mmCIF file of C-alpha atoms in Angstrom:
data_model
loop_
_atom_site.group_PDB
_atom_site.id
_atom_site.type_symbol
_atom_site.label_atom_id
_atom_site.label_comp_id
_atom_site.label_asym_id
_atom_site.label_seq_id
_atom_site.Cartn_x
_atom_site.Cartn_y
_atom_site.Cartn_z
ATOM 1 C CA MET F 2 20.030 -9.933 18.499
ATOM 2 C CA ALA F 3 18.258 -6.626 18.768
ATOM 3 C CA ALA F 4 19.209 -3.842 16.379
ATOM 4 C CA GLU F 5 18.670 -0.447 17.869
ATOM 5 C CA ILE F 6 19.685 3.124 17.225
ATOM 6 C CA VAL F 7 22.430 4.202 19.584
ATOM 7 C CA ASN F 8 21.617 7.434 21.380
ATOM 8 C CA PRO F 9 23.490 10.295 19.676
ATOM 9 C CA ARG F 10 26.153 11.776 21.870
ATOM 10 C CA SER F 11 28.917 14.301 21.453
ATOM 11 C CA ASP F 12 31.959 14.305 23.675
ATOM 12 C CA SER F 13 35.238 16.138 23.930
ATOM 13 C CA THR F 14 37.281 13.484 22.132
ATOM 14 C CA THR F 15 39.785 15.071 19.773
ATOM 15 C CA ASP F 16 40.977 13.663 16.498
ATOM 16 C CA GLN F 17 44.215 11.740 16.100
ATOM 17 C CA ASP F 18 46.215 14.935 15.596
ATOM 18 C CA GLY F 19 44.865 16.367 18.838
ATOM 19 C CA GLY F 20 43.035 19.582 19.510
ATOM 20 C CA ALA F 21 40.521 19.506 16.653
ATOM 21 C CA GLU F 22 36.789 19.592 17.231
ATOM 22 C CA PRO F 23 35.182 16.134 16.888
ATOM 23 C CA LEU F 24 33.109 15.690 13.759
ATOM 24 C CA ASP F 25 29.977 15.078 15.806
ATOM 25 C CA SER F 26 30.168 18.563 17.287
ATOM 26 C CA PHE F 27 28.873 20.058 14.036
ATOM 27 C CA ASP F 28 27.354 17.163 12.057
ATOM 28 C CA PRO F 29 24.402 15.260 13.569
ATOM 29 C CA ALA F 30 25.018 12.295 11.264
ATOM 30 C CA PHE F 31 28.389 11.713 12.935
ATOM 31 C CA ALA F 32 26.805 12.156 16.352
ATOM 32 C CA LEU F 33 24.243 9.460 15.625
ATOM 33 C CA HIS F 34 26.851 7.059 14.240
ATOM 34 C CA ARG F 35 29.347 7.362 17.090
ATOM 35 C CA GLY F 36 29.805 3.886 18.526
ATOM 36 C CA GLY F 37 27.744 2.329 15.730
ATOM 37 C CA LYS F 38 23.985 1.967 15.274
ATOM 38 C CA MET F 39 23.547 -1.564 16.601
ATOM 39 C CA ALA F 40 23.999 -3.714 19.675
ATOM 40 C CA VAL F 41 23.658 -7.409 20.566
ATOM 41 C CA GLN F 42 21.016 -8.078 23.187
ATOM 42 C CA ALA F 43 20.225 -11.327 24.972
ATOM 43 C CA THR F 44 16.696 -12.696 24.686
ATOM 44 C CA VAL F 45 16.926 -14.863 27.811
ATOM 45 C CA PRO F 46 17.694 -13.883 31.413
ATOM 46 C CA LEU F 47 21.050 -14.465 33.122
ATOM 47 C CA ARG F 48 20.092 -13.674 36.718
ATOM 48 C CA ASP F 49 21.795 -16.488 38.618
ATOM 49 C CA LYS F 50 23.679 -19.767 38.329
ATOM 50 C CA ASP F 51 20.541 -21.661 37.356
ATOM 51 C CA ASP F 52 19.983 -19.388 34.356
ATOM 52 C CA LEU F 53 23.649 -19.701 33.445
ATOM 53 C CA SER F 54 23.537 -23.494 33.618
ATOM 54 C CA LEU F 55 20.656 -23.536 31.121
ATOM 55 C CA ALA F 56 21.908 -20.852 28.745
ATOM 56 C CA TYR F 57 25.452 -22.195 28.781
ATOM 57 C CA THR F 58 27.082 -25.250 30.264
ATOM 58 C CA PRO F 59 25.890 -27.855 31.087
ATOM 59 C CA GLY F 60 22.399 -27.290 29.619
ATOM 60 C CA VAL F 61 23.598 -26.092 26.236
ATOM 61 C CA ALA F 62 25.339 -29.426 25.630
ATOM 62 C CA ARG F 63 21.992 -31.247 25.525
ATOM 63 C CA VAL F 64 20.761 -28.875 22.820
ATOM 64 C CA CYS F 65 23.985 -29.253 20.826
ATOM 65 C CA THR F 66 23.745 -33.035 20.991
ATOM 66 C CA ALA F 67 20.143 -33.009 19.808
ATOM 67 C CA ILE F 68 21.046 -30.777 16.831
ATOM 68 C CA ALA F 69 23.988 -33.032 15.958
ATOM 69 C CA GLU F 70 21.577 -35.965 15.816
ATOM 70 C CA GLN F 71 18.791 -34.038 14.029
ATOM 71 C CA PRO F 72 20.332 -31.078 12.159
ATOM 72 C CA GLU F 73 16.961 -29.548 11.296
ATOM 73 C CA LEU F 74 16.466 -28.751 14.996
ATOM 74 C CA VAL F 75 18.932 -25.877 14.592
ATOM 75 C CA ASN F 76 16.000 -23.859 13.240
ATOM 76 C CA ASP F 77 13.999 -24.380 16.440
ATOM 77 C CA TYR F 78 16.701 -24.026 19.074
ATOM 78 C CA THR F 79 18.973 -21.288 17.711
ATOM 79 C CA TRP F 80 18.452 -17.934 16.038
ATOM 80 C CA LYS F 81 19.347 -19.351 12.592
ATOM 81 C CA SER F 82 15.816 -19.325 11.186
ATOM 82 C CA SER F 83 15.194 -15.702 12.103
ATOM 83 C CA VAL F 84 18.426 -13.906 11.208
ATOM 84 C CA VAL F 85 19.813 -12.597 7.927
ATOM 85 C CA ALA F 86 23.407 -11.921 6.892
ATOM 86 C CA VAL F 87 23.752 -8.554 5.144
ATOM 87 C CA VAL F 88 26.805 -9.159 2.952
ATOM 88 C CA THR F 89 28.798 -6.651 0.904
ATOM 89 C CA ASP F 90 32.224 -6.208 -0.589
ATOM 90 C CA GLY F 91 31.918 -2.424 -0.595
ATOM 91 C CA THR F 92 32.187 -2.053 -4.377
ATOM 92 C CA ALA F 93 28.900 -0.241 -5.136
ATOM 93 C CA VAL F 94 27.881 1.577 -1.961
ATOM 94 C CA LEU F 95 24.914 3.907 -2.410
ATOM 95 C CA GLY F 96 26.026 6.577 -4.870
ATOM 96 C CA LEU F 97 29.580 6.467 -3.521
ATOM 97 C CA GLY F 98 30.883 3.598 -5.622
ATOM 98 C CA ASP F 99 33.796 1.354 -4.668
ATOM 99 C CA ILE F 100 34.737 2.664 -1.225
ATOM 100 C CA GLY F 101 35.799 -0.606 0.380
ATOM 101 C CA PRO F 102 34.472 -2.846 3.167
ATOM 102 C CA GLU F 103 35.195 -0.643 6.188
ATOM 103 C CA ALA F 104 33.576 2.433 4.653
ATOM 104 C CA SER F 105 30.519 0.334 3.741
ATOM 105 C CA LEU F 106 29.805 -0.647 7.342
ATOM 106 C CA PRO F 107 27.633 2.379 8.245
ATOM 107 C CA VAL F 108 25.355 1.481 5.336
ATOM 108 C CA MET F 109 25.263 -2.207 6.290
ATOM 109 C CA GLU F 110 24.443 -1.300 9.891
ATOM 110 C CA GLY F 111 21.705 0.938 8.553
ATOM 111 C CA LYS F 112 20.330 -1.907 6.469
ATOM 112 C CA ALA F 113 20.311 -4.145 9.516
ATOM 113 C CA ILE F 114 18.309 -1.718 11.633
ATOM 114 C CA LEU F 115 15.844 -1.280 8.767
ATOM 115 C CA PHE F 116 15.337 -5.050 8.769
ATOM 116 C CA LYS F 117 14.553 -4.899 12.476
ATOM 117 C CA GLN F 118 12.460 -1.736 12.476
ATOM 118 C CA PHE F 119 10.303 -2.507 9.457
ATOM 119 C CA GLY F 120 10.199 -6.312 9.386
ATOM 120 C CA GLY F 121 11.059 -7.535 12.862
ATOM 121 C CA VAL F 122 13.981 -9.448 11.332
ATOM 122 C CA ASP F 123 17.396 -9.574 12.986
ATOM 123 C CA ALA F 124 20.317 -8.957 10.649
ATOM 124 C CA VAL F 125 24.103 -8.955 10.925
ATOM 125 C CA PRO F 126 26.297 -6.700 8.750
ATOM 126 C CA ILE F 127 29.186 -8.572 7.131
ATOM 127 C CA ALA F 128 31.687 -6.578 5.065
ATOM 128 C CA LEU F 129 34.092 -8.811 3.156
ATOM 129 C CA ASP F 130 37.669 -7.879 2.320
ATOM 130 C CA CYS F 131 37.578 -9.602 -1.051
ATOM 131 C CA THR F 132 36.006 -8.851 -4.422
ATOM 132 C CA GLY F 133 36.577 -11.979 -6.502
ATOM 133 C CA VAL F 134 33.426 -13.922 -7.355
ATOM 134 C CA ASP F 135 34.923 -17.237 -6.218
ATOM 135 C CA GLU F 136 36.195 -15.747 -2.962
ATOM 136 C CA ILE F 137 32.871 -14.134 -2.095
ATOM 137 C CA VAL F 138 30.858 -17.243 -2.928
ATOM 138 C CA GLU F 139 33.110 -19.539 -0.915
ATOM 139 C CA THR F 140 33.173 -17.154 2.065
ATOM 140 C CA VAL F 141 29.395 -16.795 2.219
ATOM 141 C CA VAL F 142 28.861 -20.538 1.810
ATOM 142 C CA ARG F 143 31.089 -21.112 4.843
ATOM 143 C CA LEU F 144 29.239 -18.483 6.876
ATOM 144 C CA ALA F 145 25.788 -19.749 5.896
ATOM 145 C CA PRO F 146 25.239 -22.285 8.716
ATOM 146 C CA SER F 147 24.679 -19.342 11.089
ATOM 147 C CA PHE F 148 21.919 -17.696 9.050
ATOM 148 C CA GLY F 149 18.420 -18.226 7.715
ATOM 149 C CA GLY F 150 18.961 -15.963 4.704
ATOM 150 C CA VAL F 151 21.538 -13.877 2.858
ATOM 151 C CA ASN F 152 20.907 -10.318 1.705
ATOM 152 C CA LEU F 153 23.562 -9.290 -0.809
ATOM 153 C CA GLU F 154 24.087 -5.559 -0.745
ATOM 154 C CA ASP F 155 26.032 -2.968 -2.728
ATOM 155 C CA ILE F 156 28.013 -5.432 -4.855
ATOM 156 C CA SER F 157 28.815 -4.048 -8.288
ATOM 157 C CA ALA F 158 27.456 -5.420 -11.548
ATOM 158 C CA PRO F 159 27.956 -7.664 -13.393
ATOM 159 C CA ARG F 160 29.585 -9.722 -10.602
ATOM 160 C CA CYS F 161 26.456 -9.424 -8.460
ATOM 161 C CA PHE F 162 24.444 -11.543 -10.907
ATOM 162 C CA GLU F 163 26.925 -14.414 -10.881
ATOM 163 C CA ILE F 164 27.424 -14.252 -7.107
ATOM 164 C CA GLU F 165 23.709 -14.439 -6.410
ATOM 165 C CA ARG F 166 23.144 -17.267 -8.901
ATOM 166 C CA ARG F 167 25.971 -19.395 -7.583
ATOM 167 C CA LEU F 168 25.067 -18.845 -3.939
ATOM 168 C CA GLN F 169 21.455 -19.812 -4.514
ATOM 169 C CA GLU F 170 22.598 -22.970 -6.305
ATOM 170 C CA ARG F 171 24.762 -23.997 -3.353
ATOM 171 C CA LEU F 172 22.610 -22.904 -0.410
ATOM 172 C CA ASP F 173 19.165 -24.027 0.705
ATOM 173 C CA ILE F 174 18.280 -20.658 2.240
ATOM 174 C CA PRO F 175 17.048 -17.493 0.505
ATOM 175 C CA VAL F 176 19.689 -15.412 -1.247
ATOM 176 C CA PHE F 177 18.433 -11.993 -2.307
ATOM 177 C CA HIS F 178 20.353 -9.135 -3.918
ATOM 178 C CA ASP F 179 18.274 -6.190 -2.785
ATOM 179 C CA ASP F 180 19.758 -3.685 -5.222
ATOM 180 C CA GLN F 181 18.220 -5.838 -7.929
ATOM 181 C CA HIS F 182 15.056 -7.357 -6.607
ATOM 182 C CA GLY F 183 13.973 -4.941 -3.902
ATOM 183 C CA THR F 184 14.084 -2.087 -6.380
ATOM 184 C CA ALA F 185 12.191 -4.154 -8.937
ATOM 185 C CA VAL F 186 9.438 -5.125 -6.498
ATOM 186 C CA VAL F 187 8.738 -1.557 -5.394
ATOM 187 C CA THR F 188 8.913 -0.263 -8.967
ATOM 188 C CA LEU F 189 6.379 -2.837 -10.140
ATOM 189 C CA ALA F 190 4.055 -2.003 -7.247
ATOM 190 C CA ALA F 191 4.141 1.696 -8.106
ATOM 191 C CA LEU F 192 3.661 0.982 -11.790
ATOM 192 C CA ARG F 193 0.654 -1.243 -11.119
ATOM 193 C CA ASN F 194 -1.015 1.562 -9.212
ATOM 194 C CA ALA F 195 -0.079 4.195 -11.784
ATOM 195 C CA ALA F 196 -1.655 2.008 -14.459
ATOM 196 C CA ARG F 197 -4.752 1.499 -12.315
ATOM 197 C CA LEU F 198 -5.034 5.243 -11.787
ATOM 198 C CA SER F 199 -5.005 5.779 -15.547
ATOM 199 C CA ARG F 200 -7.413 2.882 -16.150
ATOM 200 C CA ARG F 201 -4.865 0.917 -18.121
ATOM 201 C CA GLU F 202 -3.358 -2.540 -17.841
ATOM 202 C CA ILE F 203 0.390 -3.081 -17.621
ATOM 203 C CA GLY F 204 0.167 -4.975 -20.882
ATOM 204 C CA GLN F 205 -0.810 -1.737 -22.630
ATOM 205 C CA LEU F 206 2.368 0.088 -21.568
ATOM 206 C CA ARG F 207 5.742 0.513 -23.242
ATOM 207 C CA ALA F 208 8.524 1.267 -20.782
ATOM 208 C CA VAL F 209 12.068 2.555 -21.179
ATOM 209 C CA ILE F 210 14.704 1.945 -18.508
ATOM 210 C CA SER F 211 17.787 4.131 -18.220
ATOM 211 C CA GLY F 212 20.551 1.988 -16.756
ATOM 212 C CA ALA F 213 21.402 -1.643 -17.434
ATOM 213 C CA GLY F 214 23.097 -2.442 -14.150
ATOM 214 C CA ALA F 215 21.754 -4.587 -11.331
ATOM 215 C CA ALA F 216 18.546 -2.627 -10.764
ATOM 216 C CA GLY F 217 17.767 -1.995 -14.431
ATOM 217 C CA VAL F 218 18.132 -5.634 -15.421
ATOM 218 C CA ALA F 219 16.048 -6.851 -12.486
ATOM 219 C CA ILE F 220 13.289 -4.319 -13.168
ATOM 220 C CA ALA F 221 13.171 -5.365 -16.816
ATOM 221 C CA LYS F 222 12.881 -9.046 -15.864
ATOM 222 C CA MET F 223 10.117 -8.353 -13.378
ATOM 223 C CA LEU F 224 8.149 -6.133 -15.753
ATOM 224 C CA VAL F 225 8.301 -8.841 -18.418
ATOM 225 C CA GLU F 226 7.208 -11.416 -15.832
ATOM 226 C CA ALA F 227 4.298 -9.119 -14.897
ATOM 227 C CA GLY F 228 3.194 -8.821 -18.538
ATOM 228 C CA ILE F 229 4.466 -5.401 -19.640
ATOM 229 C CA GLY F 230 3.625 -4.569 -23.236
ATOM 230 C CA ASP F 231 7.257 -3.887 -24.075
ATOM 231 C CA VAL F 232 10.355 -2.645 -22.293
ATOM 232 C CA ALA F 233 13.689 -1.415 -23.609
ATOM 233 C CA LEU F 234 16.873 -0.753 -21.644
ATOM 234 C CA ALA F 235 19.513 1.792 -22.482
ATOM 235 C CA ASP F 236 23.086 1.856 -21.242
ATOM 236 C CA ARG F 237 25.768 4.466 -21.899
ATOM 237 C CA LYS F 238 26.026 3.377 -25.537
ATOM 238 C CA GLY F 239 22.316 3.442 -26.275
ATOM 239 C CA ILE F 240 19.402 1.033 -26.544
ATOM 240 C CA ILE F 241 20.234 -2.613 -25.851
ATOM 241 C CA SER F 242 19.343 -4.654 -28.910
ATOM 242 C CA ALA F 243 20.338 -8.070 -30.191
ATOM 243 C CA ASP F 244 22.344 -6.633 -33.094
ATOM 244 C CA ARG F 245 24.866 -4.847 -30.857
ATOM 245 C CA ASP F 246 28.278 -6.531 -30.767
ATOM 246 C CA ASP F 247 29.498 -4.910 -27.536
ATOM 247 C CA LEU F 248 27.131 -6.565 -25.047
ATOM 248 C CA THR F 249 28.143 -8.442 -21.917
ATOM 249 C CA ASP F 250 26.662 -11.886 -21.306
ATOM 250 C CA VAL F 251 24.010 -10.373 -19.028
ATOM 251 C CA LYS F 252 23.060 -7.710 -21.563
ATOM 252 C CA ARG F 253 22.862 -10.323 -24.328
ATOM 253 C CA GLN F 254 20.374 -12.214 -22.176
ATOM 254 C CA VAL F 255 18.424 -8.990 -21.636
ATOM 255 C CA ALA F 256 18.338 -8.354 -25.369
ATOM 256 C CA GLY F 257 16.656 -11.720 -25.774
ATOM 257 C CA PHE F 258 13.532 -10.850 -23.783
ATOM 258 C CA THR F 259 13.244 -7.057 -24.134
ATOM 259 C CA ASN F 260 12.817 -4.503 -26.911
ATOM 260 C CA LYS F 261 10.284 -6.425 -28.969
ATOM 261 C CA ALA F 262 9.850 -3.308 -31.077
ATOM 262 C CA GLY F 263 13.471 -3.552 -32.206
ATOM 263 C CA LEU F 264 14.326 0.011 -31.213
ATOM 264 C CA LYS F 265 17.815 1.339 -31.907
ATOM 265 C CA GLY F 266 19.643 4.531 -31.122
ATOM 266 C CA THR F 267 19.736 6.565 -27.933
ATOM 267 C CA LEU F 268 17.672 6.644 -24.758
ATOM 268 C CA GLU F 269 16.010 9.796 -26.081
ATOM 269 C CA ASP F 270 15.044 7.950 -29.268
ATOM 270 C CA ALA F 271 13.382 5.215 -27.216
ATOM 271 C CA LEU F 272 11.439 7.714 -25.099
ATOM 272 C CA ALA F 273 9.535 9.106 -28.079
ATOM 273 C CA GLY F 274 5.979 7.859 -27.596
ATOM 274 C CA ALA F 275 6.872 5.752 -24.530
ATOM 275 C CA ASP F 276 4.396 5.400 -21.670
ATOM 276 C CA VAL F 277 6.895 4.865 -18.850
ATOM 277 C CA PHE F 278 10.377 6.131 -18.026
ATOM 278 C CA ILE F 279 12.290 4.337 -15.265
ATOM 279 C CA GLY F 280 15.629 5.839 -14.279
ATOM 280 C CA VAL F 281 18.218 3.853 -12.338
ATOM 281 C CA SER F 282 21.304 5.293 -13.991
ATOM 282 C CA GLY F 283 22.216 8.581 -12.372
ATOM 283 C CA GLY F 284 22.340 10.270 -15.755
ATOM 284 C CA THR F 285 20.302 13.233 -16.963
ATOM 285 C CA VAL F 286 17.355 13.134 -19.364
ATOM 286 C CA SER F 287 16.505 16.245 -21.341
ATOM 287 C CA GLU F 288 13.173 17.996 -21.005
ATOM 288 C CA GLU F 289 12.660 17.577 -24.744
ATOM 289 C CA ALA F 290 12.889 13.796 -24.389
ATOM 290 C CA VAL F 291 10.336 13.776 -21.566
ATOM 291 C CA ALA F 292 8.040 15.988 -23.622
ATOM 292 C CA SER F 293 8.190 13.445 -26.463
ATOM 293 C CA MET F 294 6.634 10.695 -24.332
ATOM 294 C CA ALA F 295 3.028 9.596 -24.757
ATOM 295 C CA GLU F 296 0.208 11.557 -23.179
ATOM 296 C CA GLY F 297 -0.497 10.435 -19.610
ATOM 297 C CA SER F 298 3.011 9.053 -19.186
ATOM 298 C CA PHE F 299 4.718 7.979 -15.962
ATOM 299 C CA VAL F 300 8.180 9.193 -14.965
ATOM 300 C CA PHE F 301 9.998 7.211 -12.274
ATOM 301 C CA ALA F 302 13.322 9.068 -11.951
ATOM 302 C CA MET F 303 14.936 7.137 -9.118
ATOM 303 C CA ALA F 304 18.586 8.235 -9.051
ATOM 304 C CA ASN F 305 19.721 9.676 -5.709
ATOM 305 C CA PRO F 306 20.335 12.412 -4.786
ATOM 306 C CA ASN F 307 19.758 13.862 -8.266
ATOM 307 C CA PRO F 308 16.865 12.306 -10.214
ATOM 308 C CA GLU F 309 17.393 11.827 -13.951
ATOM 309 C CA VAL F 310 14.444 14.170 -14.447
ATOM 310 C CA HIS F 311 13.686 16.779 -11.810
ATOM 311 C CA PRO F 312 10.093 16.376 -10.569
ATOM 312 C CA ASP F 313 9.273 19.989 -11.464
ATOM 313 C CA VAL F 314 10.121 19.197 -15.077
ATOM 314 C CA ALA F 315 8.478 15.772 -15.060
ATOM 315 C CA HIS F 316 5.189 17.177 -13.754
ATOM 316 C CA LYS F 317 4.855 19.360 -16.845
ATOM 317 C CA TYR F 318 4.312 16.271 -18.969
ATOM 318 C CA ALA F 319 3.711 13.176 -16.837
ATOM 319 C CA ALA F 320 0.549 12.007 -15.097
ATOM 320 C CA VAL F 321 2.507 10.258 -12.324
ATOM 321 C CA VAL F 322 5.982 11.141 -11.074
ATOM 322 C CA ALA F 323 8.064 9.097 -8.635
ATOM 323 C CA THR F 324 11.625 9.426 -7.374
ATOM 324 C CA GLY F 325 13.999 7.724 -4.983
ATOM 325 C CA ARG F 326 13.952 10.690 -2.620
ATOM 326 C CA SER F 327 11.980 11.058 0.585
ATOM 327 C CA ASP F 328 11.296 14.777 0.084
ATOM 328 C CA PHE F 329 9.057 14.188 -2.955
ATOM 329 C CA PRO F 330 5.821 12.147 -3.173
ATOM 330 C CA ASN F 331 5.935 8.537 -4.404
ATOM 331 C CA GLN F 332 9.322 7.489 -3.084
ATOM 332 C CA ILE F 333 10.519 4.211 -4.629
ATOM 333 C CA ASN F 334 12.241 2.906 -1.514
ATOM 334 C CA ASN F 335 13.568 -0.644 -1.129
ATOM 335 C CA VAL F 336 12.660 -0.615 2.559
ATOM 336 C CA LEU F 337 9.078 -1.157 1.423
ATOM 337 C CA ALA F 338 10.069 -4.589 0.136
ATOM 338 C CA PHE F 339 13.036 -6.382 1.655
ATOM 339 C CA PRO F 340 11.981 -6.530 5.343
ATOM 340 C CA GLY F 341 8.617 -8.112 4.525
ATOM 341 C CA ILE F 342 10.055 -10.376 1.824
ATOM 342 C CA PHE F 343 12.602 -11.841 4.214
ATOM 343 C CA ALA F 344 10.097 -11.981 7.084
ATOM 344 C CA GLY F 345 7.725 -14.011 4.906
ATOM 345 C CA ALA F 346 10.466 -16.284 3.606
ATOM 346 C CA LEU F 347 11.857 -16.924 7.102
ATOM 347 C CA GLN F 348 8.386 -17.479 8.536
ATOM 348 C CA VAL F 349 7.892 -20.533 6.316
ATOM 349 C CA ARG F 350 11.597 -21.459 6.189
ATOM 350 C CA ALA F 351 11.668 -21.043 2.432
ATOM 351 C CA SER F 352 14.604 -22.533 0.569
ATOM 352 C CA ARG F 353 14.703 -19.639 -1.901
ATOM 353 C CA ILE F 354 12.895 -16.487 -2.997
ATOM 354 C CA THR F 355 11.123 -17.166 -6.276
ATOM 355 C CA GLU F 356 9.838 -14.848 -8.977
ATOM 356 C CA GLY F 357 6.327 -15.669 -7.788
ATOM 357 C CA MET F 358 7.178 -14.543 -4.258
ATOM 358 C CA LYS F 359 8.533 -11.243 -5.596
ATOM 359 C CA ILE F 360 5.457 -10.668 -7.760
ATOM 360 C CA ALA F 361 3.267 -11.439 -4.730
ATOM 361 C CA ALA F 362 5.217 -8.875 -2.693
ATOM 362 C CA ALA F 363 4.665 -6.220 -5.373
ATOM 363 C CA GLU F 364 0.948 -6.958 -5.564
ATOM 364 C CA ALA F 365 0.561 -6.809 -1.789
ATOM 365 C CA LEU F 366 2.487 -3.555 -1.632
ATOM 366 C CA ALA F 367 0.342 -2.001 -4.338
ATOM 367 C CA ALA F 368 -2.832 -3.156 -2.590
ATOM 368 C CA VAL F 369 -1.928 -1.252 0.588
ATOM 369 C CA VAL F 370 -2.693 2.012 -1.243
ATOM 370 C CA GLY F 371 -6.263 0.817 -1.894
ATOM 371 C CA ASP F 372 -8.940 3.441 -2.483
ATOM 372 C CA ASP F 373 -6.603 6.272 -1.493
ATOM 373 C CA LEU F 374 -4.896 5.981 -4.868
ATOM 374 C CA ALA F 375 -3.912 9.374 -6.340
ATOM 375 C CA ALA F 376 -1.258 10.799 -8.634
ATOM 376 C CA ASP F 377 0.858 11.708 -5.613
ATOM 377 C CA TYR F 378 0.122 8.440 -3.809
ATOM 378 C CA VAL F 379 0.804 5.353 -5.925
ATOM 379 C CA ILE F 380 3.094 3.782 -3.334
ATOM 380 C CA PRO F 381 2.744 3.771 0.474
ATOM 381 C CA SER F 382 5.147 5.344 2.923
ATOM 382 C CA PRO F 383 7.821 3.147 4.533
ATOM 383 C CA PHE F 384 6.290 4.190 7.854
ATOM 384 C CA ASP F 385 2.853 2.816 6.951
ATOM 385 C CA GLU F 386 2.462 0.029 9.493
ATOM 386 C CA ARG F 387 0.359 -2.031 7.079
ATOM 387 C CA VAL F 388 3.208 -2.557 4.635
ATOM 388 C CA ALA F 389 5.419 -5.196 6.279
ATOM 389 C CA PRO F 390 2.542 -7.441 7.477
ATOM 390 C CA ALA F 391 0.923 -7.351 4.033
ATOM 391 C CA VAL F 392 4.146 -8.191 2.210
ATOM 392 C CA THR F 393 5.090 -10.857 4.781
ATOM 393 C CA ALA F 394 1.756 -12.662 4.459
ATOM 394 C CA ALA F 395 1.778 -12.521 0.656
ATOM 395 C CA VAL F 396 5.337 -13.832 0.391
ATOM 396 C CA ALA F 397 4.703 -16.658 2.858
ATOM 397 C CA ALA F 398 1.558 -17.713 0.963
ATOM 398 C CA ALA F 399 3.393 -17.597 -2.370
ATOM 399 C CA ALA F 400 6.253 -19.693 -0.972
ATOM 400 C CA ARG F 401 3.781 -22.371 0.084
ATOM 401 C CA ALA F 402 2.023 -22.241 -3.273
ATOM 402 C CA GLU F 403 5.312 -22.604 -5.149
ATOM 403 C CA GLY F 404 6.548 -25.506 -3.022
ATOM 404 C CA VAL F 405 9.606 -23.842 -1.494
ATOM 405 C CA ALA F 406 8.206 -23.568 2.062
ATOM 406 C CA ARG F 407 9.352 -26.086 4.652
ATOM 407 C CA ARG F 408 6.770 -25.346 7.291
#
């Protein structure tokens, strides 16, 4: 399958009530999306009956029989080993929330073309009309024979944690919730370079994360895995600590490996003297709280479209500022991670994506910046052509080193 942007077009089609101007006549986003952003394209010729007899019957029967006798041949003689299912239930779509499966499809199509454009990986959007954990797990397990990997997308927390865990237990292909791990990989890469710029090690830093959803939890886990000095998470009720009696199972687990300092109180309390702020909450942090951070601090305010701290404010106090937006320097963008991570995993037919593979992806991503490192350049652009090959190679090597590669 080839994912490609459909040429924008505007026509005279009216709406269902008749007579109204089509949306694409005044909004270029609608013009680009008309007809969808993807198409299926054959990779073999169908010029005559000889081609047809090889691509379909009778030639295809010989391939089917061989796969039935040796199931592993499906990876060599079908697209399975090079295609990813992009699966959502539409419950946490961008900043739009629970908008349902149909309304999620433009985002899933977009994700699929990002896979193709930035990683050379084919992907199929699959929007499920169910939200129960059991239903989603069973549905994806039954779809899995067609795919070499599963990218879970825009599924709300805390269900996303359980869905990913159970799918990875039952499948022998990579299952990756990008809202968690893609964000964490790119954040760690940027933080490594920010630390290098300030001539510090990650182990010397204390970080505070605003938001204890999918991204916040994954970032905390990855920072701990990478050796952060300390990290505390804050949700709507304040700092997550072991003595709170209102924690979910996931947050109780988080309390067990974060906040070694035993901080209590609000997010603002935790920021006093902190070296790093990481925002994945969509809330707002006061200028006074940012001013209370340690000298030479880093502010990664990643909420879209409105960062938790506006860059103009953050720059008054922080040595490095990053956001999730493309119109400011240092964009923390998942597209820097997931295409190369899946490309590397598929290349070696990995059975899963390990913590080591994610750490390797972050290190490779950080290394792309190289000697060009600067306060406004701690993370490369998604359009830097070095990114995907570097991440792909690092992930493939890590998969082999960790024993999850099958070729």
